């Protein structure tokens, strides 16, 4: 049992023993606050959820975050991304704060400040990292609650035209002719198979069956701290898949194979056999091609993947098949992210709905 005693300063001191039998004390302003605090401490102790109210005061967030990082087992790319967010957005503000001083109001103010200079998605990522750290502090009995719970985050609504697609005609007549010849097969695979950058860059020739018109996605290229590595498995279990090759992709790959060193293992490696680097490709091939094509300068290589899914859905390919070809673990991902109607499809289908109605007939109808 604990007890409350007045102090010469007019405050009230709560005394109790923690579950380990160690004497603890805390001073509060009023007798009511002191009794309420003691009741909470005793209730937590009886439930087995007791947390030392002073524990979080002795640990700085940067020190706890370092231990949290060291104890995690995640993909190297995930770890690097988390460390970057922590280093750039979290530690500059919270690094020197004791865990117990980080409260909900302070975190909400931080969110507001971030929202004034960063994109909503970046704010959400920074908050997520901080929340994961503080949730671990709760499990470590350094905090009673996670102050990130219930935060109001800035809206992450995309602008109406933020996700771009190209029509098949635009791809064939504008974009592809503007791409340097040595990269055309690479771009064809992205548009004709819906592969991600790392899946295209890591595609080995022995995973390509030109006679059977299909390829197998089984490895990817990832970039870690400026270093390119070939990872022998894709982004997820669903990412390991077989994708049919359209005839234009087969033709492009055959031509590309003839121009390449016969001993090359990667379908799209550099002349020295190393994987393509995304920044070099963007600077040397993609950006100039987009500029010369007359298409939106915001068009990204990844938008070819958006376009691929849209073309398939637009032509009636079942969504579960599209999801499998895209390497998605959930069909909802395909529906929510990649099925943006191409302009040619939308225009033609909408007009086709009313194709049987003649304006003259409607205007002269007597309503009978």
XYZ file of C-alpha atoms in Angstrom:
368
model
C 0.000 0.000 0.000
C 1.124 3.529 -0.690
C 0.412 6.724 1.163
C 0.233 10.491 0.653
C 1.860 13.081 2.923
C 1.948 16.908 2.768
C 5.253 18.690 2.255
C 6.522 21.951 3.821
C 6.141 23.570 0.390
C 2.379 22.966 0.388
C 2.461 20.144 -2.134
C 1.735 16.443 -1.612
C 4.142 13.556 -1.854
C 3.009 10.121 -3.002
C 4.994 7.172 -1.637
C 4.688 3.595 -2.857
C 6.680 0.454 -3.583
C 7.045 -0.765 -7.145
C 6.504 -4.451 -8.083
C 10.189 -5.097 -7.344
C 9.761 -3.781 -3.772
C 11.742 -0.583 -4.369
C 10.562 2.570 -2.614
C 9.254 5.234 -5.044
C 7.973 8.785 -4.594
C 6.419 11.553 -6.641
C 5.360 15.075 -5.651
C 2.118 16.575 -6.987
C 0.453 19.947 -6.612
C -2.815 18.988 -4.891
C -4.007 16.261 -2.560
C -6.646 15.203 -5.093
C -4.004 14.756 -7.819
C -1.804 12.816 -5.412
C -4.605 10.413 -4.401
C -5.633 9.891 -8.034
C -2.045 9.170 -8.997
C -1.614 6.661 -6.163
C -4.843 4.907 -7.147
C -3.623 4.593 -10.725
C -0.229 3.259 -9.642
C -1.807 0.614 -7.418
C -4.319 -0.380 -10.122
C -1.529 -0.737 -12.700
C 0.516 -2.823 -10.278
C -2.401 -5.178 -9.655
C -2.994 -5.586 -13.418
C 0.678 -6.159 -14.153
C 0.882 -3.001 -16.292
C 2.924 -0.897 -13.886
C 5.300 1.641 -15.475
C 7.877 3.581 -13.480
C 6.775 7.235 -13.927
C 10.416 8.330 -13.791
C 11.797 5.790 -16.258
C 11.097 7.797 -19.379
C 12.761 10.874 -17.895
C 16.153 9.221 -17.822
C 16.205 8.076 -21.462
C 16.623 10.416 -24.420
C 14.800 9.597 -27.615
C 17.994 9.452 -29.696
C 19.493 6.850 -27.350
C 16.355 4.719 -27.292
C 15.999 5.048 -31.077
C 19.527 3.730 -31.549
C 18.700 0.629 -29.479
C 15.386 0.229 -31.332
C 17.127 0.316 -34.706
C 19.757 -2.183 -33.615
C 17.128 -4.664 -32.500
C 14.993 -4.641 -35.648
C 15.061 -7.353 -38.305
C 13.819 -5.830 -41.552
C 14.792 -5.644 -45.216
C 17.910 -3.601 -45.901
C 15.941 -1.150 -48.049
C 13.364 -0.675 -45.277
C 16.114 -0.120 -42.709
C 17.866 2.448 -44.881
C 14.607 4.305 -45.533
C 13.768 4.364 -41.826
C 17.220 5.617 -40.882
C 16.971 8.370 -43.479
C 13.617 9.566 -42.144
C 14.880 9.361 -38.568
C 18.047 11.281 -39.384
C 16.322 13.937 -41.496
C 12.995 14.600 -39.781
C 12.745 12.972 -36.348
C 16.041 13.319 -34.511
C 16.643 17.003 -35.355
C 13.528 17.849 -33.335
C 13.096 15.025 -30.807
C 16.596 13.604 -30.388
C 17.401 15.484 -27.178
C 13.979 15.058 -25.571
C 13.517 12.638 -22.647
C 10.857 10.101 -23.621
C 8.548 11.150 -20.782
C 8.483 14.767 -21.984
C 7.104 13.884 -25.409
C 3.365 14.470 -25.116
C 0.466 14.407 -27.571
C 0.158 18.196 -27.858
C 3.864 18.631 -28.626
C 3.758 15.941 -31.290
C 0.663 17.490 -32.892
C 2.455 20.845 -33.061
C 5.430 19.127 -34.698
C 3.091 17.595 -37.273
C 1.678 21.031 -38.040
C 5.165 22.471 -38.508
C 6.192 19.613 -40.813
C 3.004 20.010 -42.848
C 3.974 23.617 -43.573
C 7.091 22.560 -45.495
C 6.753 18.882 -46.457
C 4.383 16.810 -48.569
C 1.622 14.984 -46.634
C 3.103 11.599 -47.502
C 6.483 12.634 -46.059
C 4.829 13.902 -42.880
C 3.020 10.584 -42.495
C 6.275 8.651 -42.887
C 8.027 10.788 -40.257
C 5.132 10.364 -37.815
C 5.085 6.621 -38.439
C 8.768 6.276 -37.520
C 8.319 8.318 -34.334
C 5.212 6.311 -33.444
C 7.027 2.984 -33.912
C 9.805 4.139 -31.585
C 7.415 5.365 -28.901
C 5.291 2.211 -29.187
C 8.437 0.238 -28.448
C 9.055 2.491 -25.439
C 5.562 1.610 -24.181
C 6.306 -2.098 -24.546
C 9.595 -1.525 -22.723
C 7.629 0.042 -19.844
C 9.278 3.415 -20.248
C 5.986 5.102 -21.208
C 2.391 4.391 -20.273
C 0.873 5.516 -23.584
C 2.047 6.362 -27.088
C 1.631 10.141 -27.566
C 1.310 9.599 -31.335
C -2.089 7.951 -30.910
C -4.958 9.979 -32.354
C -2.872 12.532 -34.222
C -4.478 14.614 -36.960
C -2.334 14.277 -40.093
C -2.490 16.464 -43.204
C -4.648 15.148 -46.015
C -2.779 13.012 -48.505
C -5.221 13.552 -51.336
C -3.513 13.508 -54.681
C -4.027 16.175 -57.259
C -6.400 15.009 -59.963
C -3.619 14.515 -62.514
C -0.833 13.412 -60.206
C -0.844 9.826 -61.539
C -0.115 9.810 -65.234
C -0.830 7.212 -67.871
C -0.159 7.183 -71.589
C -2.325 5.620 -74.250
C -0.995 2.792 -76.339
C -0.905 5.121 -79.319
C 1.109 7.716 -77.379
C 3.530 5.067 -76.223
C 4.065 3.633 -79.717
C 4.078 6.843 -81.751
C 5.546 9.427 -79.379
C 7.450 7.982 -76.431
C 9.150 4.858 -77.784
C 10.620 6.506 -80.922
C 12.182 9.190 -78.686
C 13.955 6.606 -76.488
C 17.582 5.858 -77.474
C 17.781 2.571 -79.382
C 19.875 0.846 -76.698
C 17.116 1.382 -74.116
C 14.009 0.661 -76.194
C 13.739 -2.989 -75.190
C 14.046 -1.929 -71.546
C 11.165 0.533 -71.935
C 9.137 -2.056 -73.866
C 9.423 -4.541 -71.004
C 8.249 -1.906 -68.517
C 5.237 -0.944 -70.636
C 4.414 -4.379 -72.028
C 4.884 -6.381 -68.808
C 4.220 -3.859 -66.030
C 7.511 -4.541 -64.247
C 8.881 -2.270 -61.550
C 12.225 -0.547 -62.073
C 14.155 -3.026 -59.938
C 12.483 -5.973 -61.660
C 13.423 -4.633 -65.100
C 16.968 -3.782 -64.067
C 17.459 -7.182 -62.416
C 15.948 -9.303 -65.203
C 18.359 -12.117 -66.185
C 18.313 -13.630 -69.650
C 17.729 -17.114 -68.281
C 14.365 -15.889 -66.914
C 13.249 -14.842 -70.411
C 11.635 -17.370 -72.751
C 11.319 -15.687 -76.133
C 9.972 -18.817 -77.843
C 7.323 -19.303 -75.171
C 6.702 -15.523 -75.017
C 6.971 -15.160 -71.243
C 9.359 -14.016 -68.540
C 9.735 -14.930 -64.888
C 10.236 -12.296 -62.211
C 12.515 -13.835 -59.597
C 15.132 -11.210 -58.669
C 15.409 -7.432 -58.392
C 18.066 -4.745 -58.228
C 18.063 -2.566 -55.101
C 20.174 0.496 -54.359
C 21.563 0.822 -50.841
C 23.714 3.801 -49.891
C 24.668 4.283 -53.518
C 25.549 0.602 -53.998
C 23.646 -1.592 -56.451
C 22.847 -5.119 -55.314
C 20.966 -7.936 -57.016
C 18.524 -9.417 -54.502
C 17.498 -13.004 -55.347
C 13.829 -12.456 -54.544
C 11.274 -9.789 -55.529
C 9.455 -7.223 -53.398
C 6.974 -9.745 -51.965
C 5.936 -13.368 -52.352
C 3.378 -12.305 -54.943
C 6.164 -10.524 -56.817
C 7.604 -13.879 -57.897
C 5.487 -14.427 -60.988
C 5.355 -15.311 -64.683
C 4.310 -12.588 -67.121
C 3.302 -13.106 -70.777
C 5.301 -11.179 -73.388
C 3.357 -9.211 -76.016
C 4.722 -9.647 -79.533
C 6.244 -6.154 -79.642
C 8.224 -6.959 -76.485
C 9.423 -10.265 -77.945
C 10.605 -8.463 -81.092
C 12.345 -5.756 -79.063
C 14.115 -8.311 -76.862
C 15.283 -10.372 -79.847
C 16.804 -7.293 -81.455
C 18.354 -6.237 -78.159
C 19.871 -9.680 -77.611
C 21.625 -9.537 -80.985
C 23.255 -6.216 -80.081
C 24.414 -7.432 -76.661
C 27.417 -9.433 -75.532
C 26.458 -13.112 -75.786
C 27.899 -13.750 -72.321
C 25.748 -11.086 -70.632
C 23.726 -12.431 -67.705
C 21.469 -9.425 -67.182
C 19.110 -8.514 -69.992
C 19.708 -4.809 -69.365
C 23.089 -4.526 -67.683
C 25.759 -2.022 -68.540
C 28.597 -2.864 -70.913
C 30.620 -4.017 -67.921
C 27.827 -6.339 -66.788
C 26.671 -4.309 -63.794
C 23.001 -3.334 -63.299
C 21.659 -0.077 -64.682
C 21.612 2.802 -62.226
C 18.257 4.591 -62.081
C 19.725 8.109 -61.889
C 21.942 7.544 -64.934
C 19.052 6.131 -66.949
C 16.815 9.036 -65.998
C 19.419 11.614 -66.960
C 20.767 9.986 -70.114
C 17.667 8.387 -71.594
C 14.342 8.943 -69.892
C 14.248 12.717 -69.348
C 15.448 13.551 -72.897
C 12.983 11.043 -74.389
C 10.025 12.490 -72.500
C 11.050 16.010 -73.507
C 11.306 15.047 -77.187
C 8.035 13.094 -77.131
C 5.902 16.115 -76.322
C 4.250 14.245 -73.429
C 3.934 15.654 -69.918
C 7.375 16.452 -68.453
C 6.145 14.876 -65.196
C 5.868 11.448 -66.814
C 7.902 8.922 -64.800
C 9.292 5.550 -65.773
C 6.986 4.028 -63.135
C 3.987 5.511 -64.972
C 4.517 2.844 -67.627
C 3.483 0.357 -64.933
C 0.364 2.441 -64.226
C -0.373 2.469 -67.941
C 0.073 -1.297 -68.296
C -2.498 -2.034 -65.586
C -4.897 0.516 -67.024
C -4.644 -0.975 -70.515
C -5.408 -4.448 -69.187
C -8.389 -3.377 -67.092
C -9.685 -1.138 -69.872
C -9.767 -4.094 -72.278
C -11.646 -6.308 -69.849
C -8.877 -8.448 -68.333
C -10.263 -9.693 -64.971
C -8.927 -7.703 -62.035
C -7.637 -10.821 -60.256
C -5.518 -11.635 -63.314
C -4.223 -8.061 -63.492
C -3.366 -8.197 -59.798
C -1.366 -11.405 -60.289
C 0.521 -10.018 -63.287
C 1.358 -6.862 -61.325
C 2.702 -8.892 -58.415
C 0.250 -7.496 -55.864
C -0.583 -9.471 -52.743
C -4.041 -7.874 -52.512
C -6.484 -7.062 -55.295
C -7.392 -3.820 -53.493
C -3.914 -2.503 -54.272
C -4.573 -2.953 -57.979
C -7.994 -1.338 -57.760
C -6.912 1.648 -55.690
C -3.583 2.458 -57.277
C -3.242 1.292 -60.841
C -6.598 1.336 -62.614
C -6.694 4.903 -63.889
C -8.654 5.000 -67.137
C -6.642 5.800 -70.229
C -8.100 8.685 -72.205
C -8.747 6.685 -75.382
C -10.663 4.012 -73.498
C -12.754 6.442 -71.451
C -13.757 8.559 -74.429
C -14.682 5.633 -76.649
C -16.643 3.708 -74.011
C -18.616 6.744 -72.813
C -19.567 7.680 -76.368
C -20.467 4.067 -77.143
C -23.123 4.092 -74.404
C -25.085 6.670 -76.358
C -24.175 5.498 -79.852
C -27.740 4.380 -80.631
C -29.298 7.711 -79.809
C -29.642 10.211 -82.645
C -29.914 13.892 -81.762
C -32.545 14.534 -84.452
C -34.744 11.752 -83.081
C -34.568 13.151 -79.576
C -35.305 16.707 -80.613
C -38.292 15.755 -82.762
C -39.780 13.208 -80.380
C -43.306 14.015 -79.252
C -42.848 12.060 -76.029
C -45.400 9.374 -76.939
